[in-house]
Coordinates of C-alpha atoms and ligand atoms in Angstrom, one line a residue:
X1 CA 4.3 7.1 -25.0
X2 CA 2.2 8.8 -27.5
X3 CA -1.2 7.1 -26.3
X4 CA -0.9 9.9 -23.6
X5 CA -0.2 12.7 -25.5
X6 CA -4.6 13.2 -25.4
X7 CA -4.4 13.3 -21.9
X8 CA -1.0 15.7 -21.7
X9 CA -2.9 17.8 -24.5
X10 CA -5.8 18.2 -22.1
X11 CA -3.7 19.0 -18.6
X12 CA -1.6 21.3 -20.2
X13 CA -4.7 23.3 -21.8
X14 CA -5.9 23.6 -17.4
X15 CA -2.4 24.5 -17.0
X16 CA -1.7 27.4 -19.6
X17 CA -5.4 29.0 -19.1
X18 CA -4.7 28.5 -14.7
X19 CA -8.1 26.0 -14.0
X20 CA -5.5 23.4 -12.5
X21 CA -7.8 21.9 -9.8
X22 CA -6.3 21.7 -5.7
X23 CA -6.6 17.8 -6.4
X24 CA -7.0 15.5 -9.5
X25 CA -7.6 12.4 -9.5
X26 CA -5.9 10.1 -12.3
X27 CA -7.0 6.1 -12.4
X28 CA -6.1 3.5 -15.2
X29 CA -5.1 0.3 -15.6
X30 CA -1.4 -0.5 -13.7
X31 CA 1.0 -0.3 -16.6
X32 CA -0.9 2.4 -18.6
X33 CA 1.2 5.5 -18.1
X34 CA -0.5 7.4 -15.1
X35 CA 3.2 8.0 -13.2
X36 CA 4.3 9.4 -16.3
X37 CA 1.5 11.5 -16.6
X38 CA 1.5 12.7 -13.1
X39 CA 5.0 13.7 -13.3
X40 CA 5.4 15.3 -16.7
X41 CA 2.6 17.9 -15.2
X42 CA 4.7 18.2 -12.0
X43 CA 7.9 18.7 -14.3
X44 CA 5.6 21.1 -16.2
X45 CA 5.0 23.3 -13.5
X46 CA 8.2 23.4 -11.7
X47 CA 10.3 24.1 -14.8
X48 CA 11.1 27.8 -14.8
X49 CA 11.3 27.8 -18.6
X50 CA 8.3 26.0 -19.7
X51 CA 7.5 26.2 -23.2
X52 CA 4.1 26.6 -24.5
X53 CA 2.6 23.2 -25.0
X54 CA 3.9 22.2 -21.2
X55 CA 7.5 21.0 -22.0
X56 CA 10.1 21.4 -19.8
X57 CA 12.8 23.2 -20.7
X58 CA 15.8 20.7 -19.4
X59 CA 18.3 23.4 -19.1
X60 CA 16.8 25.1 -16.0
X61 CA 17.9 24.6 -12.6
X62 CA 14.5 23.4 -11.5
X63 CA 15.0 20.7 -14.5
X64 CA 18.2 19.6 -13.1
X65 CA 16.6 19.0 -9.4
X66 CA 14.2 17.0 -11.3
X67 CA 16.0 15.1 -13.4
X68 CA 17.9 13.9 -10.0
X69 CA 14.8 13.3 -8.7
X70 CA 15.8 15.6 -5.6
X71 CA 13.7 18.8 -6.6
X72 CA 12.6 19.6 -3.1
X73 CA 8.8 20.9 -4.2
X74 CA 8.3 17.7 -5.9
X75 CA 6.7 15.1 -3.0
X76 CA 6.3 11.5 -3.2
X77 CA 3.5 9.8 -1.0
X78 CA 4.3 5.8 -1.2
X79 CA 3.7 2.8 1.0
X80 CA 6.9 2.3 3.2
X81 CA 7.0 -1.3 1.9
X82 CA 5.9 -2.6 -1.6
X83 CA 2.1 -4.0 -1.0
X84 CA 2.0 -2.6 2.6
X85 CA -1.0 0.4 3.6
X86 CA -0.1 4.4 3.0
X87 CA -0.4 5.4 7.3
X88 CA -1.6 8.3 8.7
X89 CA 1.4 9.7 10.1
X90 CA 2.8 9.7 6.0
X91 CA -0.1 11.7 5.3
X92 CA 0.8 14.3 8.1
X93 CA 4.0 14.8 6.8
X94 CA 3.3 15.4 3.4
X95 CA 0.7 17.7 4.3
X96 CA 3.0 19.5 7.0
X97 CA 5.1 19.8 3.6
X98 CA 2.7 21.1 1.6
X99 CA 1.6 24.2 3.9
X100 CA 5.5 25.6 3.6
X101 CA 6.0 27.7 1.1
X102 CA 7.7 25.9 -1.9
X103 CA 11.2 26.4 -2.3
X104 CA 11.3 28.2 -5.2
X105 CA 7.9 30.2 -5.4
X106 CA 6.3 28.3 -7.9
X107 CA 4.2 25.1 -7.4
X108 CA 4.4 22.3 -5.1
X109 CA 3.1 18.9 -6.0
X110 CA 2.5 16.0 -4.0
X111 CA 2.3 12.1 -5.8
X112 CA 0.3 9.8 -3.9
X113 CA 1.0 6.7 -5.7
X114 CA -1.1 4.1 -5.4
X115 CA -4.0 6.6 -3.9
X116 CA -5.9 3.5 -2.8
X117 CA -3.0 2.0 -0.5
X118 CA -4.3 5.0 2.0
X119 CA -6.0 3.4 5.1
X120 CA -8.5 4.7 6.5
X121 CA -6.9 7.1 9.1
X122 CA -4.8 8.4 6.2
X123 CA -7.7 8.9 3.2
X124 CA -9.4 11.1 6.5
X125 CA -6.7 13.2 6.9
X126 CA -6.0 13.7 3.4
X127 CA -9.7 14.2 3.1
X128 CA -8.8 17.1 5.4
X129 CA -6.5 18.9 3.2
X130 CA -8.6 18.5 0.6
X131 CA -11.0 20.5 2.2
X132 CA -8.9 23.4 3.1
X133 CA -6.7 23.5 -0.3
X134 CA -3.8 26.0 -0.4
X135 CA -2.8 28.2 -3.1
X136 CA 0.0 26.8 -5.7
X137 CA -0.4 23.4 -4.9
X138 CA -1.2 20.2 -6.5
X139 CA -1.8 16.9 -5.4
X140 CA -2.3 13.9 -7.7
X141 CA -3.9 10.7 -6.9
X142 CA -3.0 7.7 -8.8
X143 CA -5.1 4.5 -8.7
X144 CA -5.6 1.6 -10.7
X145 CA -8.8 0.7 -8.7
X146 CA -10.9 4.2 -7.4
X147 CA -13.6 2.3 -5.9
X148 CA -11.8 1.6 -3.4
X149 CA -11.2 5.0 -2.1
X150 CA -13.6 6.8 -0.3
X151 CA -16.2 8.3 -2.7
X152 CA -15.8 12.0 -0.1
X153 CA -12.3 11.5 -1.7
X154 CA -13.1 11.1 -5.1
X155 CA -15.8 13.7 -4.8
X156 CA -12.6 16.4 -3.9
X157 CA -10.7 15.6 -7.2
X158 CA -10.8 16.0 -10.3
X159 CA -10.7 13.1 -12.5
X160 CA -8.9 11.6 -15.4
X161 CA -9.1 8.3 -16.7
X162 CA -6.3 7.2 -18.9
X163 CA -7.4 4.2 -21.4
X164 CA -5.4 1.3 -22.2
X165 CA -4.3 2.1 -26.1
X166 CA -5.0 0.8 -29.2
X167 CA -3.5 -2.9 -28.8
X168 CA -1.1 -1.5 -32.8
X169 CA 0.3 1.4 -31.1
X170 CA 1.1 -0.3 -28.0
X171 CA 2.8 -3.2 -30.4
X172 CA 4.2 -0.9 -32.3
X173 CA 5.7 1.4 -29.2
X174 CA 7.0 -2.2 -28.0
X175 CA 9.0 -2.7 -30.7
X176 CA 10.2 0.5 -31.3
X177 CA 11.7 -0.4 -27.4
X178 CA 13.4 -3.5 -29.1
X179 CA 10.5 -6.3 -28.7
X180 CA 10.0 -8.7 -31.2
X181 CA 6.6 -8.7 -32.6
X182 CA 5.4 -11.7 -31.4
X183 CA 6.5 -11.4 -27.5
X184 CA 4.9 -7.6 -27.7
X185 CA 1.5 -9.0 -28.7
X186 CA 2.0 -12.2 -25.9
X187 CA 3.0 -9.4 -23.3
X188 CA 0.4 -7.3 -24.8
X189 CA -2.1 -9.8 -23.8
X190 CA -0.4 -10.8 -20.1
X191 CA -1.0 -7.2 -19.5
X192 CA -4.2 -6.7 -20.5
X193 CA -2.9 -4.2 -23.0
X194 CA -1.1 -1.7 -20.9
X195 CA 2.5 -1.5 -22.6
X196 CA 4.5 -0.2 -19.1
X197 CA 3.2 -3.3 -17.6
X198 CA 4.0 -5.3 -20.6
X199 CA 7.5 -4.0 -20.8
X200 CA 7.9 -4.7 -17.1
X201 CA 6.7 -8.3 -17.6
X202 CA 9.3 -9.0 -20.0
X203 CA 12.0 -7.2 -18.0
X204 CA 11.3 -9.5 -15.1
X205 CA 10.9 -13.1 -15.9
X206 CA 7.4 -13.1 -14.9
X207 CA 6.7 -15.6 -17.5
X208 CA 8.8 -18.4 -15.9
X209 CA 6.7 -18.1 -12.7
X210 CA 3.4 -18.2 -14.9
X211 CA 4.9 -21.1 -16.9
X212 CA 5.2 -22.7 -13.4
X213 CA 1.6 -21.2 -11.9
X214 CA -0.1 -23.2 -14.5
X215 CA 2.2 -26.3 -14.7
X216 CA 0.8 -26.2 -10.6
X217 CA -2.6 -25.7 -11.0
X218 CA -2.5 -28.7 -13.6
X219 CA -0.6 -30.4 -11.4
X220 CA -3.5 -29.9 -8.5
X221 CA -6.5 -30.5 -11.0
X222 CA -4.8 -33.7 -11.8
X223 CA -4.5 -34.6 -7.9
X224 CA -1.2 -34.8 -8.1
X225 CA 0.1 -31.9 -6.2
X226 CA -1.5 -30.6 -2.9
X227 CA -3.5 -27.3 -3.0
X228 CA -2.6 -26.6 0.7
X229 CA 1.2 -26.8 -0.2
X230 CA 0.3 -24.9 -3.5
X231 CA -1.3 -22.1 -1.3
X232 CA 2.1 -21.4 0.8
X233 CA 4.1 -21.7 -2.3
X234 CA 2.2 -19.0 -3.9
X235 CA 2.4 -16.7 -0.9
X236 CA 4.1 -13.3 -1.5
X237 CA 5.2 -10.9 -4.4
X238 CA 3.5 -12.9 -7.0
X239 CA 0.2 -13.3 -5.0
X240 CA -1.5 -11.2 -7.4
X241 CA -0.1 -11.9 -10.5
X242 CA -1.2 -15.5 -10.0
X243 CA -4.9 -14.8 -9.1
X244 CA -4.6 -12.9 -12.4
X245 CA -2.9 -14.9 -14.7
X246 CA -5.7 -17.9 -13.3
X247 CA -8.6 -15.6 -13.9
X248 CA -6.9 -15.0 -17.1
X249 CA -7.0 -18.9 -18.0
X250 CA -10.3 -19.4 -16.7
X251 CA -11.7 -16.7 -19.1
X252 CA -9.6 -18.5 -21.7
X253 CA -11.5 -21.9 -20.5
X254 CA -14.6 -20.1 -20.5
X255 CA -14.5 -18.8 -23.9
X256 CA -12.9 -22.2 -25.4
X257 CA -15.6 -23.8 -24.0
X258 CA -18.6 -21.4 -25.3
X259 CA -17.3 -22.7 -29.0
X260 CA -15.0 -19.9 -28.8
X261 CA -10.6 -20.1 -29.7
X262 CA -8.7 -21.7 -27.7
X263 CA -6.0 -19.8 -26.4
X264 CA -3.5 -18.0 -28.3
X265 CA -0.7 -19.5 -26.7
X266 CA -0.3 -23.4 -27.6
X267 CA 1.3 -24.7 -24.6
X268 CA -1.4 -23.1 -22.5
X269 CA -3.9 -24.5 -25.1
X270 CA -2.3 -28.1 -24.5
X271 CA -2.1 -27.6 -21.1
X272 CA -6.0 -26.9 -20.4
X273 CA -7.5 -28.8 -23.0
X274 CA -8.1 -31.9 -21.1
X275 CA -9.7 -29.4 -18.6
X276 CA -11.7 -27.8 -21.0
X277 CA -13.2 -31.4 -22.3
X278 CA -14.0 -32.4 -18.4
X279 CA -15.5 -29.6 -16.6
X280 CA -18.7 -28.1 -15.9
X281 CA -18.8 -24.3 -17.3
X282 CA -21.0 -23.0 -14.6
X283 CA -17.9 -24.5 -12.6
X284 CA -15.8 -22.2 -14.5
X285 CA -18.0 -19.0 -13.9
X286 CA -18.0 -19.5 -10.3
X287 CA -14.5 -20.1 -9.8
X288 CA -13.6 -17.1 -12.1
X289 CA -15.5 -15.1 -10.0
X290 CA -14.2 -16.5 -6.8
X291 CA -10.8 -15.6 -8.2
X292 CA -11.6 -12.1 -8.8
X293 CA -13.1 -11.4 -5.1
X294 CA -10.1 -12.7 -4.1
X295 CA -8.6 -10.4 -5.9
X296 CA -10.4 -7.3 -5.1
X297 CA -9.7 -8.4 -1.4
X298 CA -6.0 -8.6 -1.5
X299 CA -4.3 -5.9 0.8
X300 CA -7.8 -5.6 3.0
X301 CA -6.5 -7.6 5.8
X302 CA -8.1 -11.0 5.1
X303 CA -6.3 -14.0 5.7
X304 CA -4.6 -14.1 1.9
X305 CA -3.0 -17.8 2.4
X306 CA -6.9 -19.1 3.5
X307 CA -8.4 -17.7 0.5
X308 CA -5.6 -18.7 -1.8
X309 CA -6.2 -22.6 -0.2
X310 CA -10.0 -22.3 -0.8
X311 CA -9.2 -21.0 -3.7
X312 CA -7.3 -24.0 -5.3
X313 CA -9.2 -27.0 -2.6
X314 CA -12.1 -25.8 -4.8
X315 CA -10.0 -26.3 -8.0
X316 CA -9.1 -29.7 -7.1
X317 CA -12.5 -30.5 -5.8
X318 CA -14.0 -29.5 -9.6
X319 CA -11.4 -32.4 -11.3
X320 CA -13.7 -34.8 -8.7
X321 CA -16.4 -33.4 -10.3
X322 CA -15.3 -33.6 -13.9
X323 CA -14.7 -36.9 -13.4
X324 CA -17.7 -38.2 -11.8
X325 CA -19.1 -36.8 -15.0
X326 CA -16.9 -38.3 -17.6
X327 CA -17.6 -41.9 -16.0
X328 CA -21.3 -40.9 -15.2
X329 CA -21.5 -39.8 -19.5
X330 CA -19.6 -43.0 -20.1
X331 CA -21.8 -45.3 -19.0
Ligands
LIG401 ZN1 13.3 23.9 -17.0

């Protein structure tokens, strides 16, 4: 993952001249390599053998605790569930945790991965260790959306933004995984450039459930599948990968229709042309937008399976539209 190696260059400088901050704060993209970044500078201060430019030694004993993922100054803050809140008691925990003295006299860190999955309780009583910071310890917030912690948070930390890479070296670290060209550019794309989250998409077969995501909202732009049936179907796990991949196709639509390419990927192209011909751009730039506050409001409590119905009852209501139009212009 060389497109870190800036930011590793940069930590490991705080590190060696002892200006690591109480808290930092590290946002990117999902899929762009903050985990790895968090925990090479935890590895880097626990190892007892460190060299120089913040490698771990791998021979230590505070390696081998790491490498088994059981080194007991190394703390992981997570949602109990996948998609469900960070809760206050977590918080108390960790913090209990990180007031003992660490195990072997050296650092402790703590991961909170994602940061913004705190609720409110928790970010407040985080806030609160924050604002009392002990010696020798770290804590290290990842996010892939900081606005949505509290800015007293954000204040606390110090912060690092990790950029998606250039889209060759990305490709090129792809293949050198064993992609084949063309899938690392497609996944490239899927992922908005971020290579973990590109390799990740073509572990899973995410690209069989988009396949089928678009064959749907086709299907309901056509009137020939119901958007309240969609809705439930699309309940769950893929939620938000479907909000993105639509927002994705809508930019695509967008674009296509501004007398820009159509999209790079034939079958989608064939799929959405006849939507492209039909419908009303300012149609497009309000659904995309829809689709994107109903993506930003994901996890905040709203009903989800209400705004994924609007959602695609407005889709089908924009084929009425299109072709009111297309008679209306055919007259
Ligand atoms: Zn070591």
């Amino acid at each position: 993952m060389e497109w870190l190696q800036q930011y590793r260059e940069r930590l490991n400088r705080t590190r060696v001249q002892g200006r690591l901050p109480h808290a930092l704060l590290i946002s990117g993209q999902e899929g762009v390599g903050k985990r790895a970044l968090a925990e090479q500078l935890a590895h880097s201060l626990l190892c007892q053998q460190v060299a120089a430019d913040g490698q771990p030694c791998g021979q230590c004993a505070a390696c081998g605790w790491l490498q088994a993922g059981s080194h007991p100054d190394l703390l992981w803050l997570v949602p109990e569930e996948v998609g469900k809140a960070i809760k206050v008691d977590q918080v108390r925990a960790l913090t209990g945790q990180l007031f003992m003295t660490s195990h072997a006299g050296r650092y402790k860190v703590a991961i909170i991965q994602p940061a913004d999955a705190m609720n409110r309780n928790a970010a407040n009583s985080l806030l609160k260790t924050l604002e009392e910071p002990t010696d020798n310890t770290l804590l290290v917030l990842l996010t892939a959306l900081p606005g949505r912690l509290p800015a007293t948070i954000r204040s606390r930390c110090q912060q690092l933004q990790v950029a998606v890479p250039d889209a060759l070296m990305a490709q090129q670290w792809l293949q050198d995984t064993g992609m084949e060209s063309g899938q690392a550019i497609l996944y490239l794309k899927l992922a908005n450039g971020a290579p973990l989250k590109a390799r990740q998409l073509a572990e899973t077969d995410s690209v069989g459930t988009r396949d089928q995501r678009l064959q749907q909202l086709v299907a309901v732009f056509q009137g020939s599948l119901d958007p309240v049936e969609t809705a439930k179907g699309w309940m769950g796990e893929s939620e938000r990968q479907s909000l993105g991949w639509w927002r994705a196709w809508l930019e695509d639509m967008i674009r296509w229709q501004q007398g820009g390419q159509p999209p790079l990927e034939p079958e989608v192209a064939q799929k959405l042309q006849r939507i492209v011909e039909t419908v009303d751009c300012r149609q497009l730039f309000d659904l995309s937008d829809k689709v994107s506050n109903a993506l930003n409001s994901l996890g905040s409590g709203l009903n989800r399976q209400l705004i994924l119905e609007d959602l695609l009852i407005f889709w089908a209501k924009l084929a009425d539209l299109a072709s009111y139009r297309t008679r209306v212009g055919s007259r």
